[in-house]
Amino acid sequence: IWIKNRLNLVSSNILFGLILVFMALFLSVNFRIALIVAIGIPVSFMVTLIAADLIGYSLNMLTLLGALIALGMLVDEAIVVAENIFRHMEMGKTPREAAIDGSAEMFPAVMTATLTTVFAFLPLLIMSGEMGMFMKVLPMMITILLLSSLFEAFYFLPLHAKEFFSIGKFDKIHERSLFWEWLITLNSKILKQLLLSKKRSLSLLVIAILLATAGMISITKFQLFPEFDTTQIYVNGKVDINSKLEDTAELISEVEKALMADLPKSEVASVTSVIGMKFNPDQSFELGGNLFQIFINLYEKAPENLFDTYINPLLSPEYDGSDMIRQKKAQEIAKVVQKEIVDPFKEKKLSNGALMFQEINAFVQQTGIVGHDVEIGLVSSDSPKLLVAIHQLKEKLKSINGVYDVGDNAKEGVRELKLRVNEYGQQLGFSEGYVTSGLKGTMLKAEYGKMFNDTGLVRIRIEDPEKDRNMQMESVRLTTPDGKHIVRLSDICDFYYEKSFVKIFKEDAERMRSVFARVDSKVVLATEVMNQIRPLLNEIEKESAKVIIKGEEKENKQMRKEMSQAAMIAIFLIFISLVWMFNSLILPLIVISTIPLSVVGALIGAYLLGINMTMPGVMGIIGLAGVVVNDALIMLSFIRKSKDYDELVEKASHRLRPILLTSVTTVLGLLTLMFFASGQALIIQPMAVSLGFGIAWATILNLYYVPLMYAVIYRVKV
């Protein structure tokens, strides 16, 4: 049911996005243009499905989300080509001439525009590690969809346009829309007014945008991935390492009873336990008789927004809302479990005074890219100093509001007996090997011989049945190597008990211990926690141990490096494409200059929706670079060679309709993901917000900033 509901949700988002795009086209342009563009969408999707299957991608949540991201961009090429064919029809050409001339005229610009978008997303494939494996499907799906839409726009669309415009009588006066006439007139007046003081207008516009960008960056918070709701809560941990499976199961039964008694039946469907293993937040797992894993299985979340309540049931292929009764988010329930059930068990003790659980925590599994939000590795050869540093760091983390589940992996194991033959023992001929051999029969199940009977081989073993109850090591007696004397073990050996660590962790050939914690992103972010503990880390590094930053901070650093590289590659490829199209260096620089100025739109969008900037959000900003330049190069391809203001304004007005249409359809395609995301779709929401709000703001830049910049650089006269 969970998988079906997730796929239903994404599918209904795609269908609703298509409906919004169709409505925008039918309401704002000629009916025939809208129909021509609409026919091309299923063709592009079919080509995409075939191509995705050939390269090994299946239909899943991420591929469908990639399709949803590209939905609005899918019709951009078709809109520009169809609108230009329509413009040639308005000039009095026959349908055949208009289809040929209109599509041929736009081929260089549209192909370059598509390539710039592809070049913006493809460099994201350089992302490495688990993040790269997780996210690379998005740029691949977007690239395939855009290339398939380009193929459709110049292969099928002109044929459709010729046929549709040949049907009935085409009255160009009747076909003109009063709405577009009014909008073009208004835009022309604004642009002409700005051109009258072009240098001042351009300077004020650029300065205002740069100041707004700097201000938004200063108040924007960053986290690796957004938090999202799931249908499972994990409760896991470990008991004493000497415990057997049966002992662990007996202790866990108390936790199960508490969970079943205290958790509301309207939220929790069932509780399942596995003894002998536990899952870690980074999706790895451990095995051991003292480990346990409890799954709290929740009902599906009840619809919480307009889309989930009214639209999703209508558009989903197989909608089943019988399980959607949970009112609280998984994170809210996990906090209750941690506070009311898990925390009391942390303090509970056994009859011998030992803690019942060495470790027990409740958490909601997320993307699994990082094991813990905060993780710091400490390396030192001085164990006492290392343990002191670990204690200091844990206490500091516990003092920060919003930080919980503070722990470390410096766990002591079972008590071990260390033996060393003393000088007297050596004089008698004892060695560690001889002592070990002599103790086998006492401490272990020693094999002393073999024989055969009717059933086959029989191994003869000797074991002391009282060794675990009544044995005193000091009283154990051994025969001397020469066989003449019997001595006590305490006379010939120095021995002591010592606890060692359960596991040895190494990084770059150095033994390392880690301190880790989780954070409540509603209260504090991992980056803010790292800033607060940095003075203590500097002090620890000077006095006692080498500090290695891990967790989300490490991934953030790696992500910033790779995203910077991807952005540089994308801008370079976009620039090369523009130089090829314009055969100029100045015009591509005008187009490229819109990229940094459009970032403020993405930042404002994240702020208005109350979400933090995340790694998918940064991916959206890089992808925005390719989408933003599309309208800019289409604008420049028309206004270049303008001799005066009137000619520039007239040519710019010809691009108003396609620029607005491509922007509106792209934003509408992203609408549900921006405002009505739920479940795992919340991972991709920041990407949609960056693209949607960035494109909306870039529309203003392309309508006014680009003509102004062109007029200033090329000194267009009045």
XYZ file of C-alpha atoms in Angstrom:
718
model
C 0.000 0.000 0.000
C 2.828 2.408 0.914
C 4.571 2.001 -2.467
C 1.273 2.281 -4.349
C 0.299 5.461 -2.489
C 3.708 7.062 -3.145
C 3.508 6.315 -6.872
C -0.125 7.465 -6.961
C 0.845 10.772 -5.359
C 3.632 11.514 -7.849
C 1.494 10.369 -10.802
C -1.382 12.623 -9.757
C 1.088 15.519 -9.361
C 2.246 14.972 -12.942
C -1.321 14.762 -14.276
C -2.395 17.878 -12.392
C 0.688 19.726 -13.639
C -0.210 18.767 -17.203
C -3.766 20.018 -16.683
C -2.483 23.373 -15.395
C -0.096 23.684 -18.349
C -2.894 22.877 -20.828
C -5.232 25.389 -19.189
C -2.570 28.101 -19.293
C -2.011 27.451 -22.990
C -5.693 27.319 -23.934
C -6.516 30.498 -21.988
C -3.577 32.602 -23.139
C -2.854 31.699 -26.767
C -4.627 30.643 -29.915
C -6.556 27.388 -29.485
C -4.660 25.773 -32.344
C -1.261 26.622 -30.814
C -2.344 25.142 -27.495
C -3.518 21.954 -29.197
C -0.304 21.622 -31.217
C 1.824 22.008 -28.069
C -0.394 19.655 -26.053
C -0.103 16.866 -28.632
C 3.676 16.964 -28.313
C 3.750 16.239 -24.570
C 2.759 12.528 -24.700
C 5.140 12.082 -27.645
C 8.011 13.482 -25.555
C 7.078 11.248 -22.617
C 6.998 8.131 -24.795
C 10.416 8.911 -26.264
C 11.703 9.501 -22.707
C 10.351 6.182 -21.411
C 12.007 4.287 -24.265
C 15.343 6.080 -23.758
C 15.239 5.625 -19.960
C 14.575 1.906 -20.355
C 17.485 1.561 -22.786
C 19.958 3.073 -20.304
C 18.631 0.992 -17.407
C 16.284 3.321 -15.495
C 12.952 2.044 -14.195
C 9.822 3.916 -13.164
C 10.244 4.785 -9.487
C 9.832 7.704 -7.107
C 12.983 9.540 -8.194
C 12.493 9.080 -11.956
C 8.890 10.283 -11.667
C 9.998 13.251 -9.551
C 12.578 14.044 -12.238
C 9.782 14.001 -14.813
C 7.709 16.287 -12.576
C 10.609 18.759 -12.275
C 11.001 18.852 -16.079
C 7.257 18.970 -16.774
C 7.002 22.736 -17.211
C 10.235 22.919 -19.208
C 8.982 20.140 -21.476
C 6.726 22.488 -23.456
C 9.142 25.437 -23.663
C 10.605 24.466 -27.028
C 7.196 23.611 -28.463
C 5.694 26.922 -27.277
C 8.466 29.014 -28.815
C 8.339 27.176 -32.159
C 4.522 27.034 -32.350
C 4.193 30.693 -31.370
C 6.686 31.705 -34.051
C 4.837 29.660 -36.679
C 1.650 31.434 -35.583
C 3.414 34.817 -35.911
C 4.349 33.970 -39.498
C 0.713 33.028 -40.147
C -0.283 36.477 -38.862
C 2.129 37.935 -41.437
C -0.052 36.391 -44.172
C 1.966 33.293 -45.086
C 0.421 29.947 -46.010
C 0.417 27.194 -43.348
C 3.194 25.333 -45.180
C 5.393 28.438 -45.525
C 4.730 29.475 -41.917
C 5.622 25.994 -40.603
C 8.888 25.906 -42.551
C 9.974 29.511 -42.001
C 8.802 29.719 -38.379
C 10.536 26.523 -37.251
C 13.707 27.173 -39.291
C 13.992 30.696 -37.874
C 13.896 29.421 -34.282
C 16.037 26.302 -34.747
C 19.429 27.799 -33.721
C 17.994 29.649 -30.714
C 15.792 26.787 -29.468
C 18.481 24.144 -29.927
C 20.994 26.319 -28.075
C 18.425 27.014 -25.349
C 17.820 23.287 -24.857
C 21.535 22.518 -24.823
C 22.191 25.222 -22.227
C 19.588 23.643 -19.924
C 21.061 20.187 -20.502
C 24.566 21.552 -19.872
C 23.344 23.068 -16.598
C 22.012 19.757 -15.246
C 24.496 17.220 -16.647
C 27.541 18.423 -14.621
C 25.611 17.411 -11.493
C 26.583 13.845 -12.420
C 30.085 14.523 -11.031
C 28.653 14.215 -7.515
C 30.362 11.331 -5.741
C 29.537 8.956 -2.923
C 26.065 8.028 -1.750
C 24.722 11.513 -2.526
C 25.763 11.117 -6.150
C 24.176 7.671 -6.394
C 20.993 8.986 -4.809
C 20.568 12.189 -6.841
C 22.087 11.499 -10.274
C 18.823 10.092 -11.622
C 17.280 13.600 -11.528
C 19.648 15.321 -14.005
C 19.551 12.224 -16.221
C 15.743 12.177 -16.418
C 15.561 15.950 -16.975
C 18.163 15.699 -19.756
C 16.346 12.855 -21.524
C 13.011 14.704 -21.330
C 14.462 17.947 -22.687
C 16.217 16.242 -25.602
C 13.051 14.316 -26.472
C 11.018 17.555 -26.403
C 13.591 19.193 -28.713
C 13.224 16.283 -31.141
C 9.438 16.597 -31.026
C 9.483 20.399 -31.500
C 11.330 20.232 -34.844
C 10.255 16.860 -36.201
C 6.570 16.417 -35.339
C 5.380 19.904 -34.353
C 5.828 21.645 -37.767
C 3.864 18.798 -39.393
C 1.056 19.173 -36.844
C 1.093 22.965 -37.252
C 0.747 22.761 -41.031
C -2.229 20.402 -40.742
C -4.043 22.305 -37.974
C -3.564 25.755 -39.514
C -4.809 24.394 -42.851
C -8.180 23.501 -41.317
C -10.806 26.206 -41.734
C -10.244 29.882 -42.421
C -7.448 31.775 -40.662
C -8.470 35.384 -39.958
C -5.399 37.070 -38.520
C -7.352 40.078 -37.259
C -9.836 37.854 -35.477
C -7.076 35.622 -34.166
C -5.245 38.425 -32.356
C -5.886 38.391 -28.604
C -6.881 41.653 -26.920
C -5.183 40.441 -23.750
C -1.841 40.036 -25.484
C -2.249 43.348 -27.311
C -2.781 45.113 -23.980
C 0.131 43.297 -22.330
C 2.506 44.021 -25.221
C 1.533 47.705 -25.177
C 2.112 47.938 -21.412
C 5.470 46.166 -21.654
C 6.570 48.450 -24.504
C 5.727 51.581 -22.488
C 7.679 50.360 -19.435
C 10.709 49.327 -21.510
C 10.743 52.597 -23.452
C 10.570 54.594 -20.226
C 13.539 52.660 -18.807
C 15.521 53.174 -22.013
C 15.177 56.952 -21.748
C 17.566 56.800 -18.762
C 19.129 53.449 -19.576
C 22.397 53.771 -17.639
C 20.725 54.966 -14.450
C 17.969 52.340 -14.727
C 20.478 49.548 -15.317
C 22.739 50.650 -12.447
C 19.871 50.912 -9.950
C 18.468 47.541 -11.022
C 21.803 45.711 -10.698
C 22.727 47.347 -7.369
C 19.297 46.569 -5.898
C 19.535 42.918 -6.993
C 23.071 42.490 -5.617
C 22.109 44.031 -2.266
C 18.997 41.847 -2.074
C 21.080 38.749 -2.888
C 23.633 39.558 -0.179
C 20.851 40.175 2.337
C 19.066 36.915 1.519
C 22.301 34.898 1.716
C 22.951 36.283 5.209
C 19.582 35.050 6.533
C 19.360 31.773 4.584
C 20.098 28.621 6.585
C 21.490 25.450 5.038
C 20.929 21.779 5.800
C 21.909 18.757 3.728
C 18.417 17.313 3.209
C 14.979 18.411 4.412
C 13.109 16.332 6.955
C 10.237 14.227 5.611
C 7.499 12.019 7.030
C 7.704 8.197 6.876
C 5.604 5.254 8.031
C 8.183 3.699 10.380
C 9.946 4.661 13.587
C 13.067 2.766 14.629
C 13.819 1.901 18.251
C 17.120 0.065 18.566
C 20.174 -0.376 20.727
C 22.144 -2.938 22.683
C 22.188 -4.663 26.051
C 25.215 -6.063 27.907
C 27.614 -7.623 25.418
C 27.672 -10.898 27.376
C 23.929 -11.375 26.803
C 22.590 -14.211 24.673
C 19.692 -13.882 22.222
C 17.277 -15.259 24.812
C 18.421 -12.706 27.415
C 18.071 -9.843 24.938
C 14.600 -10.998 23.875
C 13.458 -11.111 27.498
C 14.570 -7.515 28.107
C 13.065 -6.258 24.842
C 9.674 -7.717 25.734
C 9.361 -5.004 28.403
C 9.948 -2.282 25.799
C 7.395 -3.884 23.472
C 4.775 -3.944 26.233
C 5.402 -0.270 27.007
C 5.105 0.681 23.332
C 1.873 -1.249 22.833
C 0.359 0.187 26.009
C 1.297 3.853 25.554
C 1.113 4.497 21.807
C -2.301 5.481 20.370
C -3.972 2.820 18.233
C -5.074 5.480 15.738
C -1.435 6.240 14.878
C 0.367 2.886 15.188
C -0.549 -0.125 13.054
C 1.846 -2.667 14.614
C 5.147 -3.172 16.448
C 7.721 -5.646 15.097
C 10.977 -6.716 16.776
C 14.132 -8.411 15.521
C 16.702 -9.713 18.012
C 20.347 -10.098 17.034
C 20.714 -7.112 14.691
C 20.115 -3.386 14.430
C 19.889 -0.835 11.611
C 22.012 2.306 11.724
C 20.855 5.718 10.421
C 23.290 5.447 7.474
C 21.427 2.285 6.318
C 24.209 -0.047 7.471
C 23.474 -2.778 10.009
C 25.194 -4.692 12.808
C 24.816 -8.263 14.026
C 25.201 -9.557 17.574
C 23.319 -11.430 20.258
C 23.053 -8.292 22.385
C 21.546 -6.111 19.622
C 17.882 -5.432 18.913
C 15.735 -3.585 16.384
C 12.106 -2.574 16.946
C 9.976 -1.289 14.048
C 7.002 0.889 14.994
C 4.804 0.660 11.895
C 2.563 3.701 11.467
C -0.588 4.253 9.469
C -0.366 6.484 6.400
C -0.501 10.228 7.077
C -3.952 11.737 6.644
C -4.257 14.308 3.812
C -3.015 17.670 5.058
C -3.321 20.055 2.115
C -5.749 20.962 -0.648
C -4.076 18.808 -3.267
C -3.864 15.639 -1.130
C -7.450 16.037 0.091
C -9.377 16.796 -3.088
C -7.217 16.392 -6.215
C -5.031 13.358 -5.480
C -8.043 11.002 -4.981
C -9.463 12.060 -8.362
C -6.271 11.747 -10.411
C -4.591 8.727 -8.776
C -4.762 5.521 -10.858
C -5.499 3.305 -7.813
C -6.286 5.520 -4.842
C -6.697 3.766 -1.481
C -7.279 6.078 1.472
C -8.333 3.413 3.986
C -4.925 3.484 5.687
C -4.602 7.301 5.756
C -5.760 8.009 9.308
C -2.617 9.220 11.111
C -2.784 12.854 12.260
C 0.741 13.352 13.646
C 4.009 13.273 11.743
C 6.422 10.416 12.384
C 8.922 12.862 13.922
C 6.336 14.054 16.456
C 5.497 10.483 17.475
C 9.221 9.630 17.689
C 9.743 12.502 20.151
C 6.949 11.126 22.346
C 8.444 7.616 22.158
C 11.887 8.966 23.068
C 10.677 11.073 25.987
C 8.000 8.856 27.540
C 9.290 5.345 26.795
C 12.933 5.249 25.710
C 14.396 7.780 28.175
C 12.973 5.999 31.278
C 14.466 2.715 30.043
C 17.878 4.403 29.739
C 17.902 4.857 33.524
C 16.385 1.482 34.407
C 18.694 -1.003 36.156
C 18.825 -4.767 36.585
C 18.863 -6.588 39.919
C 22.693 -6.613 39.925
C 22.800 -2.808 39.631
C 23.873 -2.713 35.969
C 21.947 -0.670 33.418
C 19.306 -2.648 31.544
C 20.343 -1.088 28.213
C 23.807 0.058 27.259
C 22.227 1.946 24.378
C 18.639 2.584 23.288
C 17.332 5.283 20.938
C 14.280 6.128 18.853
C 14.574 7.857 15.487
C 12.905 8.269 12.103
C 14.958 6.918 9.208
C 15.628 9.569 6.558
C 17.713 9.501 3.360
C 20.571 7.630 5.052
C 23.243 9.712 3.303
C 24.831 10.480 6.677
C 24.697 8.304 9.770
C 24.369 11.181 12.228
C 23.693 14.896 11.853
C 26.733 15.681 13.992
C 29.714 13.315 14.102
C 33.238 14.127 15.280
C 36.119 11.657 15.169
C 38.916 11.836 17.766
C 42.338 10.214 17.315
C 44.830 9.841 20.173
C 47.270 7.212 21.454
C 46.594 8.344 25.034
C 43.372 6.506 25.992
C 42.695 8.388 29.273
C 43.010 11.774 27.541
C 40.860 10.512 24.667
C 38.080 9.438 27.049
C 38.217 12.829 28.804
C 37.918 14.631 25.452
C 34.957 12.428 24.495
C 33.252 13.243 27.803
C 33.819 17.004 27.351
C 32.441 16.926 23.828
C 29.353 14.942 24.830
C 28.583 17.313 27.699
C 28.910 20.315 25.395
C 26.558 18.762 22.833
C 24.008 17.895 25.531
C 23.975 21.540 26.645
C 22.853 22.787 23.203
C 19.096 23.142 22.766
C 17.753 20.930 19.976
C 20.557 18.339 20.191
C 19.602 14.832 21.334
C 20.748 11.189 21.140
C 24.294 12.179 22.083
C 26.547 9.113 22.166
C 29.905 7.637 21.213
C 31.366 4.383 19.913
C 34.001 4.039 22.653
C 32.090 1.115 24.156
C 33.886 -1.322 26.433
C 33.482 -5.017 25.720
C 33.622 -8.126 27.914
C 36.096 -8.423 30.791
C 39.239 -10.194 29.596
C 41.830 -12.080 31.666
C 45.417 -11.154 30.816
C 48.122 -13.705 31.801
C 51.872 -13.216 31.888
C 54.356 -15.865 33.094
C 56.488 -14.422 35.918
C 60.161 -15.050 36.644
C 59.488 -18.065 38.908
C 57.298 -19.661 36.247
C 59.971 -19.147 33.611
C 62.525 -20.882 35.867
C 60.184 -23.880 36.048
C 59.968 -23.950 32.229
C 56.510 -22.426 31.792
C 55.659 -20.322 28.733
C 52.457 -18.529 27.668
C 51.859 -21.250 25.074
C 52.212 -24.052 27.619
C 49.895 -22.289 30.104
C 47.284 -21.717 27.378
C 47.425 -25.379 26.366
C 47.045 -26.471 29.976
C 44.037 -24.222 30.564
C 42.130 -25.416 27.502
C 40.667 -28.378 29.304
C 39.640 -26.223 32.222
C 38.328 -23.147 30.424
C 37.192 -24.535 27.056
C 35.859 -27.697 25.504
C 39.241 -29.267 24.820
C 39.472 -32.080 22.261
C 41.770 -34.851 23.475
C 41.271 -37.563 20.893
C 39.200 -39.262 18.205
C 37.744 -42.728 17.781
C 35.301 -44.590 15.565
C 32.072 -46.391 16.362
C 29.199 -47.769 14.299
C 28.016 -44.303 13.266
C 31.426 -42.957 12.257
C 33.943 -40.508 13.752
C 33.595 -39.623 17.452
C 35.478 -36.643 18.902
C 36.478 -36.946 22.571
C 36.174 -33.623 24.404
C 36.585 -32.757 28.084
C 34.785 -29.843 29.750
C 34.527 -28.748 33.365
C 30.760 -28.258 33.996
C 31.429 -26.049 37.063
C 33.859 -23.633 35.354
C 31.383 -20.756 35.072
C 30.135 -21.001 38.659
C 32.720 -22.177 41.176
C 36.080 -21.666 39.508
C 38.693 -19.446 41.162
C 41.592 -18.713 38.862
C 44.062 -18.398 41.738
C 43.452 -22.041 42.729
C 43.877 -23.610 39.287
C 46.785 -26.070 39.335
C 49.105 -26.971 36.451
C 51.743 -29.668 36.029
C 55.252 -28.383 35.333
C 56.657 -29.062 31.842
C 58.982 -31.752 33.233
C 55.995 -33.508 34.842
C 57.557 -33.648 38.326
C 55.612 -30.947 40.174
C 52.137 -29.385 40.423
C 51.960 -25.637 41.044
C 49.227 -23.040 41.487
C 48.552 -20.684 38.590
C 48.866 -17.663 40.894
C 52.459 -18.693 41.729
C 53.748 -18.832 38.175
C 51.660 -16.096 36.473
C 50.812 -12.485 37.019
C 47.249 -11.943 35.834
C 44.722 -9.134 35.826
C 41.314 -8.348 34.359
C 40.904 -5.674 31.685
C 38.086 -4.441 29.476
C 38.861 -3.606 25.862
C 36.706 -1.767 23.321
C 33.996 -3.769 21.555
C 35.211 -2.613 18.135
C 38.295 -0.940 16.753
C 37.552 1.844 14.266
C 40.290 3.042 11.936
C 40.550 5.855 9.426
C 43.716 6.405 7.402
C 45.422 3.678 9.484
C 44.708 5.550 12.756
C 42.494 4.313 15.574
C 39.559 6.665 15.940
C 36.667 7.101 18.349
C 33.589 9.107 17.381
C 31.068 11.270 19.210
C 27.729 11.675 17.465
C 24.353 13.319 17.932
C 21.122 14.136 16.149
C 19.542 17.567 15.863
C 15.976 18.835 15.717
C 16.100 20.923 12.526
C 13.126 22.971 13.742
C 15.282 24.214 16.648
C 18.884 24.137 15.450
C 20.777 22.994 12.343
C 23.877 20.800 12.239
C 25.936 23.685 10.823
C 24.916 25.893 13.765
C 25.839 23.153 16.248
C 29.275 22.811 14.648
C 29.818 26.564 14.958
C 28.982 26.396 18.681
C 31.344 23.512 19.471
C 34.211 24.685 17.258
C 36.080 26.491 20.119
C 36.024 23.267 22.170
C 37.230 21.258 19.164
C 40.143 23.667 18.705
C 41.032 23.265 22.382
C 40.856 19.453 22.181
C 43.046 19.438 19.077
C 45.703 21.515 20.843
C 45.773 19.500 24.054
C 44.720 15.884 23.638
C 43.522 14.527 20.281
C 43.366 14.993 16.549
C 39.860 16.072 15.453
C 38.235 14.691 12.288
C 34.955 16.311 11.211
C 32.401 13.822 9.896
C 28.610 13.641 9.652
C 26.602 16.308 7.842
C 29.396 18.889 8.097
C 31.750 16.610 6.142
C 29.108 15.966 3.482
C 28.370 19.708 3.298
C 32.035 20.442 2.634
C 32.202 17.773 -0.064
C 28.918 18.988 -1.541
C 30.097 22.621 -1.695
C 33.253 21.555 -3.507
C 31.430 19.387 -6.052
C 28.604 21.878 -6.585
C 31.148 24.640 -7.244
C 32.861 22.425 -9.805
C 29.514 21.544 -11.406
C 28.542 25.229 -11.579
C 31.837 26.187 -13.238
C 31.517 23.362 -15.786
C 27.885 24.307 -16.482
C 28.671 28.001 -17.017
C 31.612 27.139 -19.285
C 29.510 24.785 -21.436
C 26.669 27.316 -21.591
C 29.108 30.057 -22.616
C 30.597 27.903 -25.399
C 27.091 27.153 -26.709
C 26.185 30.845 -26.738
C 29.408 31.818 -28.506
C 28.607 29.220 -31.171
C 25.134 30.658 -31.661
C 25.890 34.397 -31.577
C 29.395 34.243 -33.086
C 30.279 36.901 -30.525
C 31.819 37.223 -27.059
C 29.808 40.223 -25.836
C 26.303 38.838 -26.387
C 27.030 35.562 -24.507
C 28.378 37.604 -21.589
C 25.114 39.573 -21.468
C 23.203 36.285 -21.286
C 25.564 34.773 -18.683
C 25.221 37.885 -16.500
C 21.560 36.996 -15.853
C 22.600 33.820 -13.976
C 23.967 35.389 -10.740
C 21.192 37.996 -10.793
C 18.505 35.277 -10.824
C 19.762 33.550 -7.640
C 17.907 36.033 -5.429
C 14.605 34.639 -6.743
C 15.466 31.146 -5.477
C 16.548 32.497 -2.076
C 13.380 34.578 -1.688
C 11.273 31.537 -2.608
C 12.873 29.399 0.113
C 12.380 32.213 2.642
C 8.716 32.804 1.751
C 7.885 29.094 2.049
C 9.782 28.788 5.335
C 12.198 26.086 4.183
C 15.970 25.902 4.483
C 18.282 25.813 1.501
C 19.330 22.190 0.938
C 21.497 20.183 -1.409
C 18.583 19.621 -3.867
C 17.912 23.364 -3.606
C 21.497 24.115 -4.654
C 21.082 21.629 -7.513
C 18.014 23.625 -8.530
C 20.020 26.871 -8.554
C 22.662 25.286 -10.807
C 19.924 23.941 -13.090
C 18.340 27.400 -13.019
C 21.413 28.706 -14.843
C 20.430 26.749 -17.945
C 16.739 27.636 -17.790
C 17.337 31.361 -17.196
C 19.553 31.820 -20.237
C 16.928 30.250 -22.530
C 14.650 33.279 -22.561
C 17.630 35.649 -22.503
C 19.168 34.205 -25.661
C 15.776 34.123 -27.418
C 15.344 37.803 -26.514
C 18.851 38.704 -27.711
C 18.465 36.726 -30.931
C 15.627 39.116 -31.852
C 16.791 42.496 -30.523
C 20.385 42.379 -31.755
C 21.182 44.746 -34.615
C 18.483 47.144 -33.373
C 19.434 50.676 -34.459
C 17.207 52.768 -32.202
C 14.862 52.548 -29.212
C 11.720 52.094 -31.294
C 13.164 49.154 -33.207
C 14.524 47.581 -30.015
C 11.174 47.945 -28.216
C 9.276 46.528 -31.186
C 11.550 43.487 -31.478
C 11.495 42.926 -27.708
C 7.683 43.004 -27.761
C 7.712 40.105 -30.256
C 9.352 37.944 -27.557
C 6.991 38.902 -24.718
C 4.440 36.191 -25.480
C 6.845 33.207 -25.771
C 8.916 34.342 -22.762
C 5.858 34.721 -20.533
C 4.329 31.473 -21.773
C 7.475 29.402 -21.200
C 7.901 30.903 -17.725
C 4.248 30.444 -16.743
C 4.085 26.840 -17.968
C 7.358 25.966 -16.210
C 6.162 27.465 -12.923
C 2.746 25.788 -13.241
C 4.435 22.442 -13.891
C 6.338 22.882 -10.613
C 3.364 24.308 -8.695
C 2.225 21.174 -6.845
C 5.784 20.250 -5.902
C 6.470 23.756 -4.595
C 3.338 24.249 -2.500
C 1.811 20.797 -1.896
C 4.795 18.452 -1.456
C 4.397 15.660 1.101
C 6.203 12.471 2.102
C 9.432 11.796 0.225
C 8.575 14.504 -2.325
C 9.741 16.976 0.351
C 13.314 15.959 -0.549
C 12.887 17.506 -4.011
C 10.699 20.457 -2.939
C 13.676 22.867 -2.464
C 14.811 22.068 -6.013
C 11.366 22.931 -7.368
C 11.284 26.135 -5.285
C 14.709 27.221 -6.587
C 13.630 26.607 -10.175
C 10.097 27.999 -9.881
C 10.833 31.243 -8.051
C 14.131 31.676 -9.894
C 12.411 31.406 -13.284
C 9.624 33.773 -12.210
C 12.191 36.418 -11.227
C 14.345 35.743 -14.300
C 11.328 36.565 -16.485
C 11.548 40.174 -15.270
C 15.296 40.179 -15.942
C 14.859 38.890 -19.481
C 12.111 41.377 -20.318
C 13.897 44.478 -18.999
C 17.473 43.829 -17.851
C 18.628 42.126 -21.081
C 17.334 44.886 -23.442
C 18.768 47.551 -21.111
C 22.181 45.866 -20.989
C 22.189 45.470 -24.776
C 21.233 49.122 -25.279
C 23.990 50.331 -22.920
C 26.787 48.126 -24.320
C 25.918 48.651 -27.997
C 24.971 52.316 -27.471
C 21.543 52.122 -29.047
C 20.315 55.651 -29.788
C 16.931 57.247 -29.227
